[in-house]
Short mmCIF file of C-alpha atoms in Angstrom, two decimals:
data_model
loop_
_atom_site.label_atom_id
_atom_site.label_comp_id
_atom_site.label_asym_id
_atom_site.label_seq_id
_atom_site.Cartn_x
_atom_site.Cartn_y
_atom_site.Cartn_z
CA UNK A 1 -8.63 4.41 30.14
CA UNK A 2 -11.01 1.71 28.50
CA UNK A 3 -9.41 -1.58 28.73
CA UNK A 4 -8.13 -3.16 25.08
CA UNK A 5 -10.32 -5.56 23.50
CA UNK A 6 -7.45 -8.04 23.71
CA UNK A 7 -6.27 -7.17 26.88
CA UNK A 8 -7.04 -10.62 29.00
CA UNK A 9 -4.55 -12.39 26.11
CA UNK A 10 -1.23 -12.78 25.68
CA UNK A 11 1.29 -13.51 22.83
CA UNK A 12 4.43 -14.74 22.56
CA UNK A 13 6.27 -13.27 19.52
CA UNK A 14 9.04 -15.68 18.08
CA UNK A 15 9.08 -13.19 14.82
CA UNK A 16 11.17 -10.97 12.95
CA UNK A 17 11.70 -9.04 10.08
CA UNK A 18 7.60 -8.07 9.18
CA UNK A 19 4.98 -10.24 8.60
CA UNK A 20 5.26 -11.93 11.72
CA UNK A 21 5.78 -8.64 14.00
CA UNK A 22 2.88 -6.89 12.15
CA UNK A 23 0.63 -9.61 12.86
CA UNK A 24 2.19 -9.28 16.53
CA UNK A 25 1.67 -5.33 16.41
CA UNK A 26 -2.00 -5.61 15.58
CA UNK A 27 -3.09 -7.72 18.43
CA UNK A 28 -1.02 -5.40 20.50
CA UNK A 29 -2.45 -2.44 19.73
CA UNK A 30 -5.59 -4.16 20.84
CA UNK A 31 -4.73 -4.59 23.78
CA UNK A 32 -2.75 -7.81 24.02
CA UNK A 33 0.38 -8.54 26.02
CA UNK A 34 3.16 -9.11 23.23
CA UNK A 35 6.38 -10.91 24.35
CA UNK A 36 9.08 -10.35 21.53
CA UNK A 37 11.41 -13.00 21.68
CA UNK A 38 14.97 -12.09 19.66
CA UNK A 39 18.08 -13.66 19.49
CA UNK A 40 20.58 -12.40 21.52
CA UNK A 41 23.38 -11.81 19.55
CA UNK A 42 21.43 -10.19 16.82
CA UNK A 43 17.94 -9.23 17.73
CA UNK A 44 15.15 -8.28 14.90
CA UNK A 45 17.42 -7.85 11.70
CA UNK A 46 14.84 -5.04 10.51
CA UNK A 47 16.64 -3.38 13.82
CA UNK A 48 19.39 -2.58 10.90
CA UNK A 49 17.69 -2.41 7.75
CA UNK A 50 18.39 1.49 7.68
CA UNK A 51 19.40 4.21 6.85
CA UNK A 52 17.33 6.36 8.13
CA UNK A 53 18.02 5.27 12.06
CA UNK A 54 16.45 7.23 15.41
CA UNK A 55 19.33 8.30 18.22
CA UNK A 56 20.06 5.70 20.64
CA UNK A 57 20.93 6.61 24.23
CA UNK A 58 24.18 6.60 23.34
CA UNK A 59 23.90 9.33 20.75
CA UNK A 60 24.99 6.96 17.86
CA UNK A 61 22.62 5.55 15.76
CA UNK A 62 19.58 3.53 16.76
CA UNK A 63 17.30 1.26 15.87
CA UNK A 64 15.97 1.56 12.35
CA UNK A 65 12.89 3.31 10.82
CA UNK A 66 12.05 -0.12 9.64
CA UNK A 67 12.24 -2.19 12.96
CA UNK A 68 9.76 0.88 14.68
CA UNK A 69 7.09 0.51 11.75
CA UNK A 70 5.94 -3.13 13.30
CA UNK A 71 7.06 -3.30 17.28
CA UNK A 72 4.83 -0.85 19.20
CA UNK A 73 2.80 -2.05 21.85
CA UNK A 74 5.61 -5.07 22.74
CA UNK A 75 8.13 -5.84 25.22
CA UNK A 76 11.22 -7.53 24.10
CA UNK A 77 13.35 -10.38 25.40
CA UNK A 78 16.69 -11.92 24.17
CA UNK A 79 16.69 -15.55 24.77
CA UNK A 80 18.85 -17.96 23.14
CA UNK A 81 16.83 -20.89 21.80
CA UNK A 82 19.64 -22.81 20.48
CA UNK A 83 20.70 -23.41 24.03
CA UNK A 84 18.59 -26.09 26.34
CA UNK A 85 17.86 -23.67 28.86
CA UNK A 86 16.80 -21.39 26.35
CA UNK A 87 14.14 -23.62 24.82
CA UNK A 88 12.84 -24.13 28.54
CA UNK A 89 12.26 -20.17 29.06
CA UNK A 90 10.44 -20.28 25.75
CA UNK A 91 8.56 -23.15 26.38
CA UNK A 92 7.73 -22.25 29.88
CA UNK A 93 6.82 -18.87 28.43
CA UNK A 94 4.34 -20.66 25.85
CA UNK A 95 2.90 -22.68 28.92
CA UNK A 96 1.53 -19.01 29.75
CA UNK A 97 0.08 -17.80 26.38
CA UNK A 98 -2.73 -17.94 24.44
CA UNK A 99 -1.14 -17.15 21.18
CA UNK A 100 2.48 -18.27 19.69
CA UNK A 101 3.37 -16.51 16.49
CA UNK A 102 6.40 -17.88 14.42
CA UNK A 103 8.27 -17.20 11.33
CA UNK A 104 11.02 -19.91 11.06
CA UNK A 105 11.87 -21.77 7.65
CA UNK A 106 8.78 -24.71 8.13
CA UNK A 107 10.59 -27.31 10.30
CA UNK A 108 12.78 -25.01 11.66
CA UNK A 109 12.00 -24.79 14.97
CA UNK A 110 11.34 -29.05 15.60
CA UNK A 111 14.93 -29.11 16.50
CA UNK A 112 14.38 -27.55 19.99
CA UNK A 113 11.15 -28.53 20.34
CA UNK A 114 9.46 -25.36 20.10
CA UNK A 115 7.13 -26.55 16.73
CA UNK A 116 3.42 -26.98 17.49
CA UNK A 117 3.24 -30.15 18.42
CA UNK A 118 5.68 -29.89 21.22
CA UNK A 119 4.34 -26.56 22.59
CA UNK A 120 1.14 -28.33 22.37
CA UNK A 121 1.87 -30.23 24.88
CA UNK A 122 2.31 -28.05 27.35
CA UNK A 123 -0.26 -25.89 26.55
CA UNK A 124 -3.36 -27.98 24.95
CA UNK A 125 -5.27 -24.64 23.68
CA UNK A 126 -2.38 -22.74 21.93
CA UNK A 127 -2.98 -21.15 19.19
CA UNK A 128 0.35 -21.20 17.59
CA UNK A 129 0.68 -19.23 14.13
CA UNK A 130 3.25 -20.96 11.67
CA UNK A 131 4.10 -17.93 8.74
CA UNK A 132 6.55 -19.20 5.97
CA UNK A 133 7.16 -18.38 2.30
CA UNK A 134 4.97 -21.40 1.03
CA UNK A 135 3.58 -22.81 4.12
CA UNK A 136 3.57 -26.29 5.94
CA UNK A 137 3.05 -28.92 3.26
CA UNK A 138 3.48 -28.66 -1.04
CA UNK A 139 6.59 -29.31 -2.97
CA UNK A 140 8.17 -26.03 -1.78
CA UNK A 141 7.10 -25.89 1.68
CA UNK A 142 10.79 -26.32 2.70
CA UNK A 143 11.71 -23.05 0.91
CA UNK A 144 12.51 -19.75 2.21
CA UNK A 145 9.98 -17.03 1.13
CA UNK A 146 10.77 -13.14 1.15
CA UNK A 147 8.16 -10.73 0.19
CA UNK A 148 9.74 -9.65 -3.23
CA UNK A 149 10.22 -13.22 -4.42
CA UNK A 150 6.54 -13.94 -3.84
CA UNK A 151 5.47 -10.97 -5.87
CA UNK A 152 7.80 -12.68 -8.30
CA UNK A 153 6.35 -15.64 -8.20
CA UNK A 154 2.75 -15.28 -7.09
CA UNK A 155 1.78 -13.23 -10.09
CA UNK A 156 1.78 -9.41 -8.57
CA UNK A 157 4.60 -8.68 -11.00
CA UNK A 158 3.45 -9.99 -13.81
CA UNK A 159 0.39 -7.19 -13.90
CA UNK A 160 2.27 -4.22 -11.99
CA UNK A 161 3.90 -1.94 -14.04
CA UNK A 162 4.31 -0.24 -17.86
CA UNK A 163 7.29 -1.90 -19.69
CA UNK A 164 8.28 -4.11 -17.21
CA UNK A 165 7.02 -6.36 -14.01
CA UNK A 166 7.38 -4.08 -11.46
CA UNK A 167 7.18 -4.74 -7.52
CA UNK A 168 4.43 -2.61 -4.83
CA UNK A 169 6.26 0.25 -3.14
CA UNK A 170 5.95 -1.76 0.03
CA UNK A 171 5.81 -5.14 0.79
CA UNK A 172 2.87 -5.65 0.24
CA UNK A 173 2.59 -9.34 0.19
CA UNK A 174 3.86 -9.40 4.35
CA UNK A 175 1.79 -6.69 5.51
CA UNK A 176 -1.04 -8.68 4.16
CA UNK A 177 -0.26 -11.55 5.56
CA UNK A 178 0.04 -9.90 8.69
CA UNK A 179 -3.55 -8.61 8.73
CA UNK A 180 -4.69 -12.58 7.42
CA UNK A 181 -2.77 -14.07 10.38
CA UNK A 182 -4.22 -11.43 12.73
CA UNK A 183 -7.41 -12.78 11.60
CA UNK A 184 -6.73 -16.03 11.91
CA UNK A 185 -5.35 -15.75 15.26
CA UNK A 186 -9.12 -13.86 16.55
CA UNK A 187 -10.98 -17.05 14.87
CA UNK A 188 -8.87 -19.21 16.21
CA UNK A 189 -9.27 -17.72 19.83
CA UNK A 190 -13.38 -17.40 19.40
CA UNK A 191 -13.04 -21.13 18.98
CA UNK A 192 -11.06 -22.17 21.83
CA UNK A 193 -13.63 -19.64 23.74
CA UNK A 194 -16.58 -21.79 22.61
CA UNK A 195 -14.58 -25.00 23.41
CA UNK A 196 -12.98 -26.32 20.43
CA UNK A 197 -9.60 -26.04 21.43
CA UNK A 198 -6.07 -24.53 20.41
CA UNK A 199 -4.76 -25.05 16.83
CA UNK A 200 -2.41 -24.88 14.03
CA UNK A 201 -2.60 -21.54 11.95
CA UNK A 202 -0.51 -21.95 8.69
CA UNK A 203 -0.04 -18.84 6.74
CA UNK A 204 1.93 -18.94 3.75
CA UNK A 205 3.03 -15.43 1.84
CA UNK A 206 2.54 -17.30 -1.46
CA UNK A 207 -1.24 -18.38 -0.69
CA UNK A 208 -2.28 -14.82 0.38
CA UNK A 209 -0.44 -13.26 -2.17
CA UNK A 210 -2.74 -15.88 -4.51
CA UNK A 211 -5.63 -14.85 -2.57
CA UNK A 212 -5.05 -10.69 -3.21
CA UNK A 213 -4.87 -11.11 -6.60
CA UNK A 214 -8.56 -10.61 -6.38
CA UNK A 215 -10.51 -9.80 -9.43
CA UNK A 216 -7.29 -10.58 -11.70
CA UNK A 217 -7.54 -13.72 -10.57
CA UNK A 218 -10.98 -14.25 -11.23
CA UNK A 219 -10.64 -12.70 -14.25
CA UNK A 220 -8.05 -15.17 -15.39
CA UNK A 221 -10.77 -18.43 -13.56
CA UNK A 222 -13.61 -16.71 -15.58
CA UNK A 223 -12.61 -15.60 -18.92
CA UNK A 224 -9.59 -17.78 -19.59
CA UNK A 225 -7.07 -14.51 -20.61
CA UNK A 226 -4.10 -14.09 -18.72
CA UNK A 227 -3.80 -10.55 -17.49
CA UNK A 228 -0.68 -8.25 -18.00
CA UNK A 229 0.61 -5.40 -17.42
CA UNK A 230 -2.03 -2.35 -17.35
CA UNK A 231 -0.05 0.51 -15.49
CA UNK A 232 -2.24 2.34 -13.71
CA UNK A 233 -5.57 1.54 -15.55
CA UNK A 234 -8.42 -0.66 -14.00
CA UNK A 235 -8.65 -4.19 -16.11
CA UNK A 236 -12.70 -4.00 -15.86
CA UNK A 237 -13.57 -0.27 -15.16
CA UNK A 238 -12.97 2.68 -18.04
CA UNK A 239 -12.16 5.34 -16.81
CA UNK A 240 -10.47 4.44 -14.08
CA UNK A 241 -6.57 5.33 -13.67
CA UNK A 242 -4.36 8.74 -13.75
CA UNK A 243 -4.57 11.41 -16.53
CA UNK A 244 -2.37 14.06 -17.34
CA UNK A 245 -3.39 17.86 -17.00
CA UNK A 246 -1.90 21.14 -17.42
CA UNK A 247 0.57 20.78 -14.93
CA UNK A 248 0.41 17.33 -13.38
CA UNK A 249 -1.64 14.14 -13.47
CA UNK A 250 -4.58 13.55 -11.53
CA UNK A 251 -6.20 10.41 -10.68
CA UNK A 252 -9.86 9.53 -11.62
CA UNK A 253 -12.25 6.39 -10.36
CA UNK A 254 -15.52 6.24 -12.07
CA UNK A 255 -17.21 3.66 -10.93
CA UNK A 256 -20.60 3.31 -11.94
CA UNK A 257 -22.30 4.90 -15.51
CA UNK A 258 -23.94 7.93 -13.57
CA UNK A 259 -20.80 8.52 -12.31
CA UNK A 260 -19.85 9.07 -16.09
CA UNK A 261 -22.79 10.75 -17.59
CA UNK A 262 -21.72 13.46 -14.73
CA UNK A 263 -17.62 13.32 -15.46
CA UNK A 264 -18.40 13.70 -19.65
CA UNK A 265 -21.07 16.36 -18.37
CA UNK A 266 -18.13 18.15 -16.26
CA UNK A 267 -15.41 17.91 -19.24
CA UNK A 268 -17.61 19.58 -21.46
CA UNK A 269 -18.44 16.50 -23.47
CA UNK A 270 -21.74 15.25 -22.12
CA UNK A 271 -22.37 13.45 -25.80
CA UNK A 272 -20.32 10.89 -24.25
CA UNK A 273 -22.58 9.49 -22.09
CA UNK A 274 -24.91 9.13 -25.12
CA UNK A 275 -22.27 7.85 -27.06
CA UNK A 276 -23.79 3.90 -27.69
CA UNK A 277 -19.37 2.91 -27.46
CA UNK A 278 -19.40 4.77 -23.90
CA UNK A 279 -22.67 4.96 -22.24
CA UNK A 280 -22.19 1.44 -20.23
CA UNK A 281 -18.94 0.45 -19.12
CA UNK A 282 -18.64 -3.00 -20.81
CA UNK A 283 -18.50 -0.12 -23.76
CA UNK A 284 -15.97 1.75 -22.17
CA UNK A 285 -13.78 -1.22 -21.35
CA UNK A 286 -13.99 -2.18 -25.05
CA UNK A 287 -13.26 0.99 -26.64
CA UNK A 288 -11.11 1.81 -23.91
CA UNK A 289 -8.12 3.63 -26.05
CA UNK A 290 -10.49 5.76 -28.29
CA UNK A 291 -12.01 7.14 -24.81
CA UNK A 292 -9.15 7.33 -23.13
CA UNK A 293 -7.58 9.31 -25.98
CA UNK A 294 -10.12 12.01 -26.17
CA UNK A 295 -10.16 11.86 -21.88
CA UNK A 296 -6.92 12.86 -21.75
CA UNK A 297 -7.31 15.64 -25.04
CA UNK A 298 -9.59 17.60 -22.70
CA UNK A 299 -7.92 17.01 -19.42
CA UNK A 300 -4.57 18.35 -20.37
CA UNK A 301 -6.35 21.46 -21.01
CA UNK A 302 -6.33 22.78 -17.39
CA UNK A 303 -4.50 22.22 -14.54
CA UNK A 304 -5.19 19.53 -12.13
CA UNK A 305 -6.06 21.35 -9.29
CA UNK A 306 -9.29 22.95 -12.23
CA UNK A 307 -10.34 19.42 -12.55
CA UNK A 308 -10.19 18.08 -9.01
CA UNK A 309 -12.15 21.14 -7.87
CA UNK A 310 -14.68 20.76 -10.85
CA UNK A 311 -14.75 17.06 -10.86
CA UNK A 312 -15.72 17.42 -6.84
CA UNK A 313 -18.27 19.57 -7.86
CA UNK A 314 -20.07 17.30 -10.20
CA UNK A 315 -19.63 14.15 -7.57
CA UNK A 316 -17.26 12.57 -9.53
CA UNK A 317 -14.54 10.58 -7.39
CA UNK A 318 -10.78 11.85 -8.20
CA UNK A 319 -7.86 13.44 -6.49
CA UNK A 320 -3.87 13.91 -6.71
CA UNK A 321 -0.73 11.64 -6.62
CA UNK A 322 0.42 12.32 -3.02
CA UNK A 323 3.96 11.87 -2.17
CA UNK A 324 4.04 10.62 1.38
CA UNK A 325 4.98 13.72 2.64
CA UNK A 326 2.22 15.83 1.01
CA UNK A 327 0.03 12.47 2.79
CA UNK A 328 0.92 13.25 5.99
CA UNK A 329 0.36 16.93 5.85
CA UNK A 330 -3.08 16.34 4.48
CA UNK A 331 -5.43 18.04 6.27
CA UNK A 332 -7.44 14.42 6.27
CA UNK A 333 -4.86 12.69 8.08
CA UNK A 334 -4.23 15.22 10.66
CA UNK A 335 -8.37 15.29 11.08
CA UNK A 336 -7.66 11.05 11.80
CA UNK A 337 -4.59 11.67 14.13
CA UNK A 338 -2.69 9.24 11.39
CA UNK A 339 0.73 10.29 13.06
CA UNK A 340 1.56 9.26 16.23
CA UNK A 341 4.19 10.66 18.45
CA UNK A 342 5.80 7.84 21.53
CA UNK A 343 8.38 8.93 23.83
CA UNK A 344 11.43 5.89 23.97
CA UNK A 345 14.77 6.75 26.43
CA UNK A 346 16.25 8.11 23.71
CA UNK A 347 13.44 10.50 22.40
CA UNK A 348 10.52 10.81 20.92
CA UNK A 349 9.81 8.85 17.65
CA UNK A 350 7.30 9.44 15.05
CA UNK A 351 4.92 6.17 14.34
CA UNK A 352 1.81 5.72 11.95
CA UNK A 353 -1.17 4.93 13.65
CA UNK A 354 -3.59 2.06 13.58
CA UNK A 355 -5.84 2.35 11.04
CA UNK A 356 -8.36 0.66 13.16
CA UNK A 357 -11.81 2.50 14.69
CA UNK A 358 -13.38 0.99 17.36
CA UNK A 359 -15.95 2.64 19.14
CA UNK A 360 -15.58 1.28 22.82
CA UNK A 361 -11.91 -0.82 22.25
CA UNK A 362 -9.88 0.86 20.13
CA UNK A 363 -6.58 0.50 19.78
CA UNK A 364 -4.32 2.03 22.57
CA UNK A 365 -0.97 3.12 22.75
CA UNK A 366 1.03 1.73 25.75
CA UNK A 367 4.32 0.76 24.80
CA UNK A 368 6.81 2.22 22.00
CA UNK A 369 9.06 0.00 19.99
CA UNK A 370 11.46 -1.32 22.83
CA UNK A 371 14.97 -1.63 22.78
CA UNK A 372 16.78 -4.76 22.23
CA UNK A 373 16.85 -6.75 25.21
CA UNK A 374 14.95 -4.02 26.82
CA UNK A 375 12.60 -6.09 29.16
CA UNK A 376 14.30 -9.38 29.28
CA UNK A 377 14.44 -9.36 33.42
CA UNK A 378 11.02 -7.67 33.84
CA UNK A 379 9.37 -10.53 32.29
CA UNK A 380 10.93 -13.15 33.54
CA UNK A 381 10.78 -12.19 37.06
CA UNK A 382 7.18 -11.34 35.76
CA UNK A 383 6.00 -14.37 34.24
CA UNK A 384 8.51 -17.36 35.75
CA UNK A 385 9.40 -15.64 38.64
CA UNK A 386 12.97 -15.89 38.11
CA UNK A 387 15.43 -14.82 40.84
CA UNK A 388 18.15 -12.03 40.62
CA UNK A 389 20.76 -15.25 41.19
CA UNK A 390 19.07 -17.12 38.14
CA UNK A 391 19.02 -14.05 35.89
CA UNK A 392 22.80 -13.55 36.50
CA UNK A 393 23.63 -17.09 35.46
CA UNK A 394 21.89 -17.12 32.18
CA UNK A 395 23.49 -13.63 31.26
CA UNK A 396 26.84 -15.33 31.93
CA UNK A 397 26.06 -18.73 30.05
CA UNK A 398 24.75 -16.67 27.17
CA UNK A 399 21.43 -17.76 27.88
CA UNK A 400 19.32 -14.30 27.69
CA UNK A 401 20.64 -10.76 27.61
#
């Protein structure tokens, strides 16, 4: 089996809930050695953010569809870092990484001296990952941040939706910042390998959900007009959004003005194209409800598998509105192994796959979700080399499960 790209590090997860443990995931599948770190009279709250749930071992109900989407590739300890013996397994645990990861509200963890500075000392070139709502410094950096509040407030809302703000099917806004933090994380490490030294990675949800707003955002920078809500159309790019048919809607991306000489040509109506109010897309964009008008006239003329099939044809990009299921029995994803089967104690359990393709080091799949608590004594006997007698007392002061 080729060795993981990441496979010589190793990262201790103080995460929960997502963008912190999808951060965590990534490196994991990777190759890296991922320490989850929950507290032991809870664990991961996305363990319960369910229904649906898999089967525990017990029969009853399991950890939660949520918790498996972001803790492959991980083994997971309970420690209690409240307690003083607590914050010396985590600290002697940091002594041994390369990477710390860390959601806590900013501050939070200063109090047992896990923050940066302290782990720092113990470990010059960590590279410890802070991830907060509104990050380390700014009038609301002492402020909790969950995903839908910085859609709220980062803008996403305001240009989602028809009638009304509406939120991303997902949260968005974390799984982003997962990927940025990831990213941050393998700079941060290329340094350290060159000689520069550990550092301080602050993420904040609000600055990369500032950062994705992308060409709205430059929009707004450039032209001075505050965007709003525009459903599914594209705010610089006619036509470029969903369309009604015969018997459904079907999406269509034109992107360039060959692209649609050859969709006016394929509808029939290649006098478009030659049309002075449609022939370049600054046109299209300024006439946009007149063409999208007599777009959707033509379209709703056939059905929507008609158009896909002739709008194929003519090299013209378009397709359907997928649910998920219809997604994952697309021939396309079973061609790129998207689903991914791992066996846990209690059964199998159906994961999505890493979306990354690496030639040589791609990503591997060693370890399911674990269990709460699952490897708690494995590591530490592991990586402190505790004894059975010092394992026993913790359990009983409450110390690790």
């Amino acid at each position: 089996m080729t060795e993981g790209a990441l496979s010589h590090i190793k990262v201790l997860d103080l995460s929960r809930v997502l963008a912190g443990p999808w951060c965590a995931q990534i490196l994991g599948d990777l190759g890296a050695d991922v320490i989850k770190v929950e507290n032991p009279a809870s664990g991961d709250d996305t363990r319960g953010w369910g229904p649906p749930f898999v089967t525990g071992e017990d029969g009853e109900p399991g950890d939660a569809a949520y918790y498996l989407c972001a803790n492959r590739n991980k083994r997971a300890i309970a420690v209690n870092m409240a307690s003083a013996q607590g914050q010396e397994i985590i600290r002697r645990l940091a002594a041994q990484s390369d990477v710390v990861i860390e959601n806590f509200k900013t501050g939070g963890l200063k109090k047992y001296g896990l923050d940066y500075e302290s782990l720092k000392a113990v470990k010059p070139d960590l590279v410890y990952c802070s991830i907060t709502g509104f990050g380390q410094t700014g009038p609301r950096a002492g402020l909790p941040g969950y995903d839908f509040l910085i859609q709220a407030m980062g803008g996403l809302m305001s240009i989602t939706g028809h009638d009304q703000p509406t939120k991303a099917g997902i949260p968005i806004v974390d799984l982003f910042t997962g990927v940025y933090a990831a990213t941050a994380i393998l700079a941060a490490l290329a340094a350290r390998d060159r000689g520069q030294g550990g550092q301080h990675v602050d993420m904040a949800l609000f600055d990369v959900q500032a950062a994705m707003l992308a060409n709205q955002a430059e929009n707004f920078l450039v032209g001075g007009k505050v965007p709003g809500l525009s459903g599914n159309a594209h705010p610089n790019i006619v036509p470029y959004q969903d369309f009604p048919t015969s018997d459904g809607r079907i999406a269509v991306a034109v992107g360039s003005d060959g692209q649609f000489a050859r969709f006016a040509a394929a509808l029939g109506r290649p006098d478009w194209a030659e049309d002075p109010r449609f022939a370049r897309n600054a046109g299209r964009v300024e006439n946009r409800e007149v063409l999208v008008s007599e777009i959707t006239l033509v379209l709703s003329r056939e059905s929507a598998a008609h158009w896909e099939a002739r709008l194929n044809e003519a090299g013209v990009p378009c397709g359907p509105i997928h649910t998920i299921a219809q997604v994952f029995g697309d021939s396309q994803a079973e061609a790129r192994s998207l689903r991914l089967d791992m066996a846990r104690a209690s059964g199998t359990v159906p994961l999505v796959a890493s979306p990354l393709r690496l030639s040589a080091t791609p990503p591997a799949y060693h370890r399911p979700p674990p269990g709460f608590a699952e490897h708690t004594d494995e590591v530490l006997v592991e990586r402190l080399g505790a004894t059975p007698c010092e394992l026993k007392n913790w359990k009983e002061q409450g110390t690790i499960r």
